[in-house]
Coordinates of C-alpha atoms (C1' of nucleotides) in Angstrom, one line a residue:
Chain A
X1 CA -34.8 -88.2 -78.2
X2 CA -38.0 -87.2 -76.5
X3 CA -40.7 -89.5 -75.4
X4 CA -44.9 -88.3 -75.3
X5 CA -45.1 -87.3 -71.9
X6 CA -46.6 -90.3 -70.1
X7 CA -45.0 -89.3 -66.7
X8 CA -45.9 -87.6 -63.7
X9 CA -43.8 -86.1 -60.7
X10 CA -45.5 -88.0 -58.2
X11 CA -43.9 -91.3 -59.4
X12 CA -40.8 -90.0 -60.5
X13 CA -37.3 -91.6 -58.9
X14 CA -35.7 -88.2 -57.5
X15 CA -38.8 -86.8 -55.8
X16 CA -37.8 -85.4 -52.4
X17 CA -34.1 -85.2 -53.1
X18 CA -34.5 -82.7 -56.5
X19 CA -35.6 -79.2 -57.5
X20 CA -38.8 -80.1 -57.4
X21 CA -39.1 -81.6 -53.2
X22 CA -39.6 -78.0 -52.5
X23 CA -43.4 -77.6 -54.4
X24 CA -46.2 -78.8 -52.4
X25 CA -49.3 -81.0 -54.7
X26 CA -51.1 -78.4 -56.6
X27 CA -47.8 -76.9 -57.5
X28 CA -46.0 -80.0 -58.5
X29 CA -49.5 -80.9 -61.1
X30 CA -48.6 -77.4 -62.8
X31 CA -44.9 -78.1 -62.9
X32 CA -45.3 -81.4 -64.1
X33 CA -46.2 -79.6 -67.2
X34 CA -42.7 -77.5 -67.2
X35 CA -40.8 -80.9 -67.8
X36 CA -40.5 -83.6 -70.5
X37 CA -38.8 -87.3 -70.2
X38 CA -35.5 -87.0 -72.7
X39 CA -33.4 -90.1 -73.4
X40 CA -29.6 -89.5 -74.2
X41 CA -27.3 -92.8 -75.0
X42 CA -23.7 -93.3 -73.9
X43 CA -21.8 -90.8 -75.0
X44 CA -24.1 -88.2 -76.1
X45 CA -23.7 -84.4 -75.0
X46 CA -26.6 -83.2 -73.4
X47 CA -25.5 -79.7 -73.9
X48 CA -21.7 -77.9 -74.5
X49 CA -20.3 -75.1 -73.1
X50 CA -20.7 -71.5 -75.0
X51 CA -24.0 -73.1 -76.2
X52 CA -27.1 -70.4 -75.1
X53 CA -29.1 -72.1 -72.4
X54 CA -32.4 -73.0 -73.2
X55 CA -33.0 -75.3 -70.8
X56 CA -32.3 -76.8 -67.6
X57 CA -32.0 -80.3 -66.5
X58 CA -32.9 -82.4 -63.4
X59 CA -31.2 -86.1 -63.9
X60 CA -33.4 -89.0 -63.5
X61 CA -31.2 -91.5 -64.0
X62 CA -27.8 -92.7 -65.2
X63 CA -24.1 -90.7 -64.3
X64 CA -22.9 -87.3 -67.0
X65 CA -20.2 -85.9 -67.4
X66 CA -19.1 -82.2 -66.9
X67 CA -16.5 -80.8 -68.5
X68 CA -14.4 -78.1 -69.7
X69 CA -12.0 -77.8 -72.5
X70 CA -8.9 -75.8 -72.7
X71 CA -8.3 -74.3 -76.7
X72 CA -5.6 -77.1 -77.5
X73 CA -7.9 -79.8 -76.8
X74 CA -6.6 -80.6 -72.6
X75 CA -9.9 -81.1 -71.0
X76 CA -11.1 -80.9 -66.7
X77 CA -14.0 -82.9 -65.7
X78 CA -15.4 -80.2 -63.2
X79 CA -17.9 -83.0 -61.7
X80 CA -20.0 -85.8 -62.2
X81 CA -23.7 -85.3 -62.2
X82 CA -26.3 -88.1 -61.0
X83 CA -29.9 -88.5 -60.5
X84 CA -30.9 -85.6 -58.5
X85 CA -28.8 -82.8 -60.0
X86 CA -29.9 -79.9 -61.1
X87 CA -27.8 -78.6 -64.5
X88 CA -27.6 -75.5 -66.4
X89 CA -28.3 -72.6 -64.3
X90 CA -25.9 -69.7 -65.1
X91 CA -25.6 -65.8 -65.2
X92 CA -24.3 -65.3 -68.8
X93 CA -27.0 -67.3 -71.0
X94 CA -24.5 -69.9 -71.7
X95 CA -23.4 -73.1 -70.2
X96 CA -20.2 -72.6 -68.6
X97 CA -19.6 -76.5 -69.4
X98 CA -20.4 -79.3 -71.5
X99 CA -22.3 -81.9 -70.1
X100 CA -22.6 -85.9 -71.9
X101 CA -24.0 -89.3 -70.8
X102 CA -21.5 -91.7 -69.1
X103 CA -24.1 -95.1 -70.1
X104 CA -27.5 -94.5 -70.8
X105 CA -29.0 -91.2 -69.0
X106 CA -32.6 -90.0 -68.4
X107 CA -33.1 -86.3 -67.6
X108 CA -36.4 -84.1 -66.7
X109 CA -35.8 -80.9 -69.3
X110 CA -37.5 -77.9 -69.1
X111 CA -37.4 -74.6 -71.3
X112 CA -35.5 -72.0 -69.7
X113 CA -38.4 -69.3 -69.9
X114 CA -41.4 -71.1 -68.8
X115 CA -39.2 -72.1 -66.0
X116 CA -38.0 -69.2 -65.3
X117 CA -41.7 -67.3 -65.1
X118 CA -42.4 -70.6 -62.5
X119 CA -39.5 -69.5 -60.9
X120 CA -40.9 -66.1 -60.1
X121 CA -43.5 -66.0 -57.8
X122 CA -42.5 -69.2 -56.1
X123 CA -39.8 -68.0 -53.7
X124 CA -39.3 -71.7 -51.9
X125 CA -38.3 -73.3 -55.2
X126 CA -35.8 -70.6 -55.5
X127 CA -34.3 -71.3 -52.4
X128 CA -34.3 -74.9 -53.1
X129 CA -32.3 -74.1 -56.2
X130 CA -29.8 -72.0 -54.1
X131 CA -29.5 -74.6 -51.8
X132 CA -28.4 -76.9 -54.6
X133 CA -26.1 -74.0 -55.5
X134 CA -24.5 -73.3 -52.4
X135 CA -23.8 -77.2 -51.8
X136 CA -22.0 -77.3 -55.4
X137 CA -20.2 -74.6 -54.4
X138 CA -19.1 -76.1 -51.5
X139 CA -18.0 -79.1 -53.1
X140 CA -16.0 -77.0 -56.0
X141 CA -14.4 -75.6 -53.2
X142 CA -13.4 -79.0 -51.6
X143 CA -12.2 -80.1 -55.2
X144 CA -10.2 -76.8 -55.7
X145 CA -7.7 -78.3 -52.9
X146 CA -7.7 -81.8 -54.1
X147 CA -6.7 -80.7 -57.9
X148 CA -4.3 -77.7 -56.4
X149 CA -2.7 -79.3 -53.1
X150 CA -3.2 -83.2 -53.0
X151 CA -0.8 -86.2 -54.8
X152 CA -1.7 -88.7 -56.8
X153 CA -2.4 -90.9 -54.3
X154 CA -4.3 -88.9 -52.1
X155 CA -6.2 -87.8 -55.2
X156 CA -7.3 -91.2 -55.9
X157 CA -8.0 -92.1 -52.6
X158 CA -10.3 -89.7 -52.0
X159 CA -12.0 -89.6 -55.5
X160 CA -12.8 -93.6 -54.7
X161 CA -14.4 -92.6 -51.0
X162 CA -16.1 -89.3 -52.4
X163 CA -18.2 -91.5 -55.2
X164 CA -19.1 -94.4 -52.8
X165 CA -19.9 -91.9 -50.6
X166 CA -22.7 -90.3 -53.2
X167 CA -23.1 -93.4 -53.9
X168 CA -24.9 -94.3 -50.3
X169 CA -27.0 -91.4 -50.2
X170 CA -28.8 -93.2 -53.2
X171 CA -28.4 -96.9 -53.3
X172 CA -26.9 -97.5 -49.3
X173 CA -23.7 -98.3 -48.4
X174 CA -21.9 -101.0 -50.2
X175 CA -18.1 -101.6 -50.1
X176 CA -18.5 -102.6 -54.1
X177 CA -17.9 -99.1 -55.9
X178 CA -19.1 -98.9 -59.6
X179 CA -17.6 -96.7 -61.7
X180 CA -19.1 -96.2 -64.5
X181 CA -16.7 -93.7 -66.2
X182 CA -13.6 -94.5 -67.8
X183 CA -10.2 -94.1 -66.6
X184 CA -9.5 -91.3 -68.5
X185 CA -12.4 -89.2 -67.6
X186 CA -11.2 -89.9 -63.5
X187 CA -7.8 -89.0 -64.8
X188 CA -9.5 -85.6 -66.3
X189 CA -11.4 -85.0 -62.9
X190 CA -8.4 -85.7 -60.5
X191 CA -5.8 -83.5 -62.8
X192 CA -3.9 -87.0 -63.5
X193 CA -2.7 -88.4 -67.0
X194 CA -4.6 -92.1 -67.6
X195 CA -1.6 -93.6 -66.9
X196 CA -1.1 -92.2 -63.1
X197 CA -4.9 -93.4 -62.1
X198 CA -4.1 -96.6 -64.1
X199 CA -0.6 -97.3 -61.6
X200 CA -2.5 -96.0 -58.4
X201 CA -5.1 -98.2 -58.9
X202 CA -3.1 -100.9 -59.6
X203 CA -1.0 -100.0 -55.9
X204 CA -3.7 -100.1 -54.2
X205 CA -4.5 -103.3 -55.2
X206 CA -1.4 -104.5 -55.0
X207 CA -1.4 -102.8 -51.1
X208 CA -4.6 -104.7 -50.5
X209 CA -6.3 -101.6 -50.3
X210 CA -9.1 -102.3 -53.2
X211 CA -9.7 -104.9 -55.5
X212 CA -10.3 -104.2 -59.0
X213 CA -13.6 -105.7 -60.8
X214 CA -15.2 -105.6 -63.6
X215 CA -17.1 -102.0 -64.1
X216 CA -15.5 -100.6 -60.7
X217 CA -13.5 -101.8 -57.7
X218 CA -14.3 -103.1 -54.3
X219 CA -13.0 -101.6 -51.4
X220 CA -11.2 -104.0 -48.9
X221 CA -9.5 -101.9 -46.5
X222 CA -11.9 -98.7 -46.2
X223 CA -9.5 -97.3 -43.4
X224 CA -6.3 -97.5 -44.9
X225 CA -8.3 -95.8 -47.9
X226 CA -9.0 -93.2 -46.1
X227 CA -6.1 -92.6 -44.1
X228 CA -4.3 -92.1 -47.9
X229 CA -6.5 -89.7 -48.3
X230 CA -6.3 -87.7 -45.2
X231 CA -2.3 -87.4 -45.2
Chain B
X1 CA -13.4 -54.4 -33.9
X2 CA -16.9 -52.7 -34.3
X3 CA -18.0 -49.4 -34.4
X4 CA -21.0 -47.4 -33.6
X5 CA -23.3 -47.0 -36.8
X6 CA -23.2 -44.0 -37.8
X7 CA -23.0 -45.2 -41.3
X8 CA -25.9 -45.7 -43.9
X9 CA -26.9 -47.8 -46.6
X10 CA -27.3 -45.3 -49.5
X11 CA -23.6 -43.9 -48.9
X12 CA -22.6 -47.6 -49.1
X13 CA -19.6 -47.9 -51.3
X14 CA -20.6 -51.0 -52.7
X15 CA -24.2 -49.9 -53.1
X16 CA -25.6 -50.8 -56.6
X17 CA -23.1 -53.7 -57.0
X18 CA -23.5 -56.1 -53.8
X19 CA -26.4 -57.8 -52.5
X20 CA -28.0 -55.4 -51.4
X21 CA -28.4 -53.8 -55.3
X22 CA -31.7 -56.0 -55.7
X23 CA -33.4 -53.9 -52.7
X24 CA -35.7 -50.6 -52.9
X25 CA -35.2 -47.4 -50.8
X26 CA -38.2 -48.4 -48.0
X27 CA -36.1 -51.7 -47.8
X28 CA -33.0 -50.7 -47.2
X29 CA -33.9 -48.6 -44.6
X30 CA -34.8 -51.8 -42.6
X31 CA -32.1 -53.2 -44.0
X32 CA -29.6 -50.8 -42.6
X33 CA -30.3 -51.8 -38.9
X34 CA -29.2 -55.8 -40.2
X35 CA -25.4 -54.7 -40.6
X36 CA -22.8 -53.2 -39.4
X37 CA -19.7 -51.7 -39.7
X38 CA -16.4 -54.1 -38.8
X39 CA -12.7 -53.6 -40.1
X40 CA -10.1 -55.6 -39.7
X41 CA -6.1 -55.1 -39.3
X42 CA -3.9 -57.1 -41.7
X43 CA -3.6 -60.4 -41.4
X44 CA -6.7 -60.9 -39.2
X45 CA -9.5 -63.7 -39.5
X46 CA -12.6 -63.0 -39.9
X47 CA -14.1 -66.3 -39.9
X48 CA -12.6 -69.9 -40.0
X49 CA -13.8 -72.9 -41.5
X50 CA -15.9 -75.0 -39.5
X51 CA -16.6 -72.3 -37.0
X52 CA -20.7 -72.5 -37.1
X53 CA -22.1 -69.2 -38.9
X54 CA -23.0 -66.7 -36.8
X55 CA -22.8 -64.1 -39.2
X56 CA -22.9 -63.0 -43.3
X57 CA -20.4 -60.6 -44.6
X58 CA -20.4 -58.3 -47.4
X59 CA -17.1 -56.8 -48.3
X60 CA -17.0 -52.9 -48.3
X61 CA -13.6 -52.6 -48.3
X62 CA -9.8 -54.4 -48.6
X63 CA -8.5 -58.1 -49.7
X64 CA -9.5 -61.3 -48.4
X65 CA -8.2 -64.3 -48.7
X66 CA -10.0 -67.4 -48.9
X67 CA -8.7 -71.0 -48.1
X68 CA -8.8 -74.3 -46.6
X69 CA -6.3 -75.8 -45.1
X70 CA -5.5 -80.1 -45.1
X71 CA -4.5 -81.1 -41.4
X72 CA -0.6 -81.4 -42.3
X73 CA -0.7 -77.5 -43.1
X74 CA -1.1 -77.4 -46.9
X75 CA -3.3 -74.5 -48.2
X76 CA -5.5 -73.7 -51.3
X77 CA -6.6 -70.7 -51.1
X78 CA -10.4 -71.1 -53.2
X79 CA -10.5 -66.9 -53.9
X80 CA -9.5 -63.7 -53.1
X81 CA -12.8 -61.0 -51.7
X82 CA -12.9 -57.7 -53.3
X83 CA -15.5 -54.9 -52.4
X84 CA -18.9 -55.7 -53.2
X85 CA -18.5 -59.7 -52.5
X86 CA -20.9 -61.5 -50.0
X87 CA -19.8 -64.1 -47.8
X88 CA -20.7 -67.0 -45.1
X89 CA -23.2 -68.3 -47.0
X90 CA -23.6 -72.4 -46.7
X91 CA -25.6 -75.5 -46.2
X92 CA -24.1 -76.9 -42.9
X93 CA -24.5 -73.9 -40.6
X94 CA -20.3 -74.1 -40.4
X95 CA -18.5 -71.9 -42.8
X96 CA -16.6 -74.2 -45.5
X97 CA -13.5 -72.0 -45.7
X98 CA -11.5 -69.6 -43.5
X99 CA -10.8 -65.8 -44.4
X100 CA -8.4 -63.3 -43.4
X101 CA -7.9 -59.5 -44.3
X102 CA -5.1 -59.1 -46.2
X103 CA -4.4 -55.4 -45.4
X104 CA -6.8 -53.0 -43.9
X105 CA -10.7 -54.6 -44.7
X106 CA -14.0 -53.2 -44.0
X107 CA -16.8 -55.5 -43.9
X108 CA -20.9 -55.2 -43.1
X109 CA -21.5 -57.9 -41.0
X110 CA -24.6 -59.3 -40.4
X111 CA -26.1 -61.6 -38.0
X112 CA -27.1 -64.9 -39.6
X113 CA -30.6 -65.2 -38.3
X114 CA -32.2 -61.6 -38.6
X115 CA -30.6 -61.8 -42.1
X116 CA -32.2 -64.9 -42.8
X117 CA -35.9 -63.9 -41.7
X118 CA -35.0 -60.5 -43.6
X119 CA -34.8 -62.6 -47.1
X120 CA -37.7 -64.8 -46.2
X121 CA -40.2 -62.5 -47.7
X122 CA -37.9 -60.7 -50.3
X123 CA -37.6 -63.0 -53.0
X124 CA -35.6 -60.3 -55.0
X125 CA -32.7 -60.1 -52.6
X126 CA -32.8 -64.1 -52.8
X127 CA -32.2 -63.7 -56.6
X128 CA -29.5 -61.7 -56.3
X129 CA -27.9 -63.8 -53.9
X130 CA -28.1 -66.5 -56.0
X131 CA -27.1 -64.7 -59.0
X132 CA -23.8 -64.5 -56.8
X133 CA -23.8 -67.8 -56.0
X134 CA -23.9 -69.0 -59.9
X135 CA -21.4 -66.6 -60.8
X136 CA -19.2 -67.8 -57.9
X137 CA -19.7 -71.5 -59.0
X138 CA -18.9 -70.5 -62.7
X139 CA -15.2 -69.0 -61.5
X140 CA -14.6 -72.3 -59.3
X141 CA -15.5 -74.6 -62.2
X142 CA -12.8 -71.7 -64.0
X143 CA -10.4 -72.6 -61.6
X144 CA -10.3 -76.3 -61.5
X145 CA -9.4 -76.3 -64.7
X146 CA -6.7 -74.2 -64.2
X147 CA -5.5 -75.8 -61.3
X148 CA -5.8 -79.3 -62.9
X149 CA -4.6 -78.4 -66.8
X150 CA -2.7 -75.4 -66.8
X151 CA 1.1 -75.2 -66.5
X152 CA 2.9 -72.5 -64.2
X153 CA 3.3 -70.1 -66.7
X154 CA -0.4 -70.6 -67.4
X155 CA -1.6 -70.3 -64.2
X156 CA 0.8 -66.9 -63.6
X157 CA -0.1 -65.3 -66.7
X158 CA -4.1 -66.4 -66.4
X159 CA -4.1 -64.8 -62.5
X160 CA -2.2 -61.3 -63.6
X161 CA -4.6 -60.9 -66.0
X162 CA -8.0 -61.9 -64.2
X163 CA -6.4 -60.3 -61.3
X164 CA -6.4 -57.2 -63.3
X165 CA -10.2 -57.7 -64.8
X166 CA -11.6 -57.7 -61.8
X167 CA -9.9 -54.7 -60.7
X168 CA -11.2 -53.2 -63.9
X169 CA -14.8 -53.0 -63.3
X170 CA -13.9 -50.9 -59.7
X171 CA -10.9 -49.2 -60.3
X172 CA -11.0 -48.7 -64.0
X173 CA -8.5 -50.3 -66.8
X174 CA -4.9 -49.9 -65.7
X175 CA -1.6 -51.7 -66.7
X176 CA -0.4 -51.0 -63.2
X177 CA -1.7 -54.3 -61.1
X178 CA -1.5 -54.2 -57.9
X179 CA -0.8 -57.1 -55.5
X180 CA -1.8 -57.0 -52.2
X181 CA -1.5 -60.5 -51.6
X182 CA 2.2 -62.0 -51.2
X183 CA 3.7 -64.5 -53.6
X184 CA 2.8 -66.7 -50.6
X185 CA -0.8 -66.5 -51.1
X186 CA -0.5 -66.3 -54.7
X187 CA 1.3 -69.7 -55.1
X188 CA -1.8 -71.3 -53.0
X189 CA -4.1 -70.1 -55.1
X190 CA -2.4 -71.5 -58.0
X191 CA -1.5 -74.7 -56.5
X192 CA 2.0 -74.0 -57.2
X193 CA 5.3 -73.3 -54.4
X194 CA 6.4 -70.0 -53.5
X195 CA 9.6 -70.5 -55.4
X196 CA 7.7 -71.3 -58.9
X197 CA 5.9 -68.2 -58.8
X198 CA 9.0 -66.2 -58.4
X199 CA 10.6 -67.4 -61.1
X200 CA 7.8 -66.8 -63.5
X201 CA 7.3 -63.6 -62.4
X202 CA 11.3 -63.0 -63.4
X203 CA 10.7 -64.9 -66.1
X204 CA 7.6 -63.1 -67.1
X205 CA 10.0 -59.6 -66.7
X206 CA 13.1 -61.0 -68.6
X207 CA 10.6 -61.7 -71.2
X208 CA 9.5 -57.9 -71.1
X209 CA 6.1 -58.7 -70.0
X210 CA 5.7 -57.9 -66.9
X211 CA 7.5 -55.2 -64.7
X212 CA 8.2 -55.8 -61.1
X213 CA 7.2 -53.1 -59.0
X214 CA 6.3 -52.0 -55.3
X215 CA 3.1 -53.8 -54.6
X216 CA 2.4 -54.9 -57.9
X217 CA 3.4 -55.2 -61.8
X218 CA 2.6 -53.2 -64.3
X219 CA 1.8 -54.9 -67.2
X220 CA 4.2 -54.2 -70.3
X221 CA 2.7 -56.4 -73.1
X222 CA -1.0 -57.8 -72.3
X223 CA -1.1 -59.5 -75.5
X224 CA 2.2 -61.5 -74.9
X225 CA 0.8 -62.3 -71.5
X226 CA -2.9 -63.3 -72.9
X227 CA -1.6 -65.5 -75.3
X228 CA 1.1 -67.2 -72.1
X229 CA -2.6 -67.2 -70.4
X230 CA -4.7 -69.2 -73.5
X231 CA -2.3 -72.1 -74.1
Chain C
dA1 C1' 19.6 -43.9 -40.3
dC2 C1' 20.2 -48.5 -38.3
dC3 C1' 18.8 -53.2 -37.0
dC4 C1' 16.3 -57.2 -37.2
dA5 C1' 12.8 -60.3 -39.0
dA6 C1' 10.3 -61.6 -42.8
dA7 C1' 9.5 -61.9 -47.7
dT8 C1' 11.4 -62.6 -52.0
dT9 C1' 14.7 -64.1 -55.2
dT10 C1' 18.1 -67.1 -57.0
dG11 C1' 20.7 -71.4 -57.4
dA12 C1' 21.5 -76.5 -57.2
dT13 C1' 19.5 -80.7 -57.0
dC14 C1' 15.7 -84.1 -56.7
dT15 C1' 11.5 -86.5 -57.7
dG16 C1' 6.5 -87.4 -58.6
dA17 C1' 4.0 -87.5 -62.3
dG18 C1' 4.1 -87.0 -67.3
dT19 C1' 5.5 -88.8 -71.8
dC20 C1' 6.4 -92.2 -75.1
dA21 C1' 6.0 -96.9 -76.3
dA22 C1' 4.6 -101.6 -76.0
dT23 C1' 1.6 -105.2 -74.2
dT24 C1' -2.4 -107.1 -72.4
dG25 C1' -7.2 -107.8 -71.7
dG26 C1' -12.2 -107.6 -72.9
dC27 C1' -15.7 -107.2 -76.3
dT28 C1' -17.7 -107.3 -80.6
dT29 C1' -17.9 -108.8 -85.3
dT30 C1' -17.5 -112.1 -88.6
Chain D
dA1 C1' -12.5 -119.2 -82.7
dA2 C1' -10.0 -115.8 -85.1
dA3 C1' -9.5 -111.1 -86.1
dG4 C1' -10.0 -106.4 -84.9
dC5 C1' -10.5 -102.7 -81.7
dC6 C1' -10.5 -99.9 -77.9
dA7 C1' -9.5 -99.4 -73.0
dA8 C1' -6.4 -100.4 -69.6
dT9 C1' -2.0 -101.7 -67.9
dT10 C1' 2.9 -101.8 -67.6
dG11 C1' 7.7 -100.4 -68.5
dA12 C1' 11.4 -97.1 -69.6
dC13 C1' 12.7 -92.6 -69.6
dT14 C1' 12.1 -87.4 -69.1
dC15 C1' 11.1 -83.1 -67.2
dA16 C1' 8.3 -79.4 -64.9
dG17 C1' 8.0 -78.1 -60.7
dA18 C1' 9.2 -79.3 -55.8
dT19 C1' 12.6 -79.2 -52.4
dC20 C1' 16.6 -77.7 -50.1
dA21 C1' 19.7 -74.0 -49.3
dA22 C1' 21.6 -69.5 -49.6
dA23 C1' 21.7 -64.7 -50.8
dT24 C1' 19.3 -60.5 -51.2
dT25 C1' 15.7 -57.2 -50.7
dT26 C1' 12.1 -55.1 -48.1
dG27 C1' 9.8 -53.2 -44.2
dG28 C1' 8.8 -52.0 -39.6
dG29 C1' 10.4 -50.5 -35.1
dT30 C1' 13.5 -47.8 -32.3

DNA sequence: ACCCAAATTTGATCTGAGTCAATTGGCTTT
DNA sequence: AAAGCCAATTGACTCAGATCAAATTTGGGT
């Protein structure tokens, strides 16, 4: 659902930390005509993987989803996006995942072409957009080891200090950890079944190390949290 | 171990599919003074993770292995470096993962900074760096789902074969794979032990798959293997 | 060609996480 | 407030892959 375009990049939430902190004024008033406001609800798919990009997305709100599916239906949540990601750049003119709202989501969308020819001639966005590249990258990298060399306990140890630590960058530090996603899509990010994050969770608890609330969990003991997630 | 430069840019093996495929002859002429010539003997590091980036590295020759380590001594290794592959790139002026020659490798090395004011006004080599940098992030997001979702025979039948893609496109199509890397280094890429991916690869020859042979496998039934591969 | 050290394979056993199967708990609808 | 529904939890059992322990093969150096 797209709304008339009755915004403008100078009040939007993820100036500074986005795409778009690299375009000085006059640049940002002729990008501000790249992007529209889209709405997604709970559950809806943004975009899925194989489909041709024809746009990209800067999050303005809310927590997606993104995801890959294996033929027979097992699926890996390759991250979560929040306000301040940049989606769907890629090499082969598809999206290489699927992407849906976890709760209500607000993204900045902007055709792939006119973005691209914006792109062009404006060499600091570009690096802006490799910097957001390289970081993810870097991250992938640091997730490669937790789904290939970590237990379940480590896993979820470190998933629970990973997301309150994204968390801080954007709403401070807070030992009260909302997670919005369900236990099966943490299950599909950590390489767990449901029923392993579902007992972990419950150990820690039981250990004193978190409690679990309504909507997420708070963290009790941050260091023995992250000394399970060291080993 | 460097030596003196009496090599040059247009001779470049890699030429036309590395980074520096996005420059012009009067550019690469500069650009030839940036890098040098390095090899390495087997088993040698050429950078480790954390050390602060001094320098980029484009692969001209040999295998690296790429990996991270966990302080008890586990290791994922994130990728294997073929010709033509650029590395040291990052956010946090420290590299995020070590690499060592596996074998004899040839690398052209250049010096972070110089590289760096090099780039600033060639928004065409930037491109193409992030071009790599996309791709890159496309196979990560490849292999967390096969680290997270795939069983061993999976993972061993999906590595022959992408092992043996990428070999394609500079070696030509072969069923003959070789395997520089030792079962070792192939069981931390897959996140599996030493002894799993032995026993697959038996497995994978009792089966009439796979042969086992000096360096390598040759690859009997590539259908048999791409359907072990799909799920 | 021979020796030693390392890499690989093979075998036996164990276990962490998966699978299957109920419950329980929270929300929404009526 | 009862019923229905879906997400989450809990329990019992299984199994894929890890661990532990030998062989066996390979390769490099003399």
């Amino acid at each position: 659902m797209i709304e008339p375009n009755g915004h403008f990049c100078n009040d939007c939430v993820v100036r500074g930390a986005a795409v778009c902190s690299s375009l000085n004024a006059t640049e940002l008033r002729e990008f501000e005509h790249l992007g529209r406001r889209v709405h997604f609800d709970s559950g809806e798919t943004v975009f899925s993987e194989e489909d041709i990009t024809t746009s990209f997305y800067n999050v303005l709100e809310g927590v997606m989803r993104l995801y890959k599916l294996l033929p027979d239906g097992r699926r890996q949540i390759v991250g979560f996006a929040l306000p301040g990601d940049f989606l769907g750049m890629n090499i082969s003119g598809r999206h290489n995942f699927s992407a849906d709202a976890i709760g209500v989501v607000t993204v900045c969308q902007f055709a792939k072409a006119p973005f691209n020819r914006f792109i062009e001639d404006r060499p600091l966005l570009l690096k802006r957009i490799n910097e957001l590249a390289i970081r993810e990258l870097s991250q992938a990298r640091d997730h490669m080891v937790l789904l290939g060399r970590r237990s379940a306990d480590e896993k979820v140890a470190t998933f629970l200090l990973g997301w309150r630590e994204r968390l801080v960058a954007r709403k401070g530090l807070s030992d009260t950890v909302p997670l919005p996603m369900s236990r099966q899509d943490i299950a599909d990010y950590l390489g767990l079944t449901i029923e392993t994050v579902s007992r972990t969770f419950t150990k820690l608890e039981r250990h004193g190390v978190i409690e679990i609330i309504h909507g997420g969990i708070s963290l009790l003991d941050p260091a023995r949290a992250e000394a399970m997630a060291a080993a």
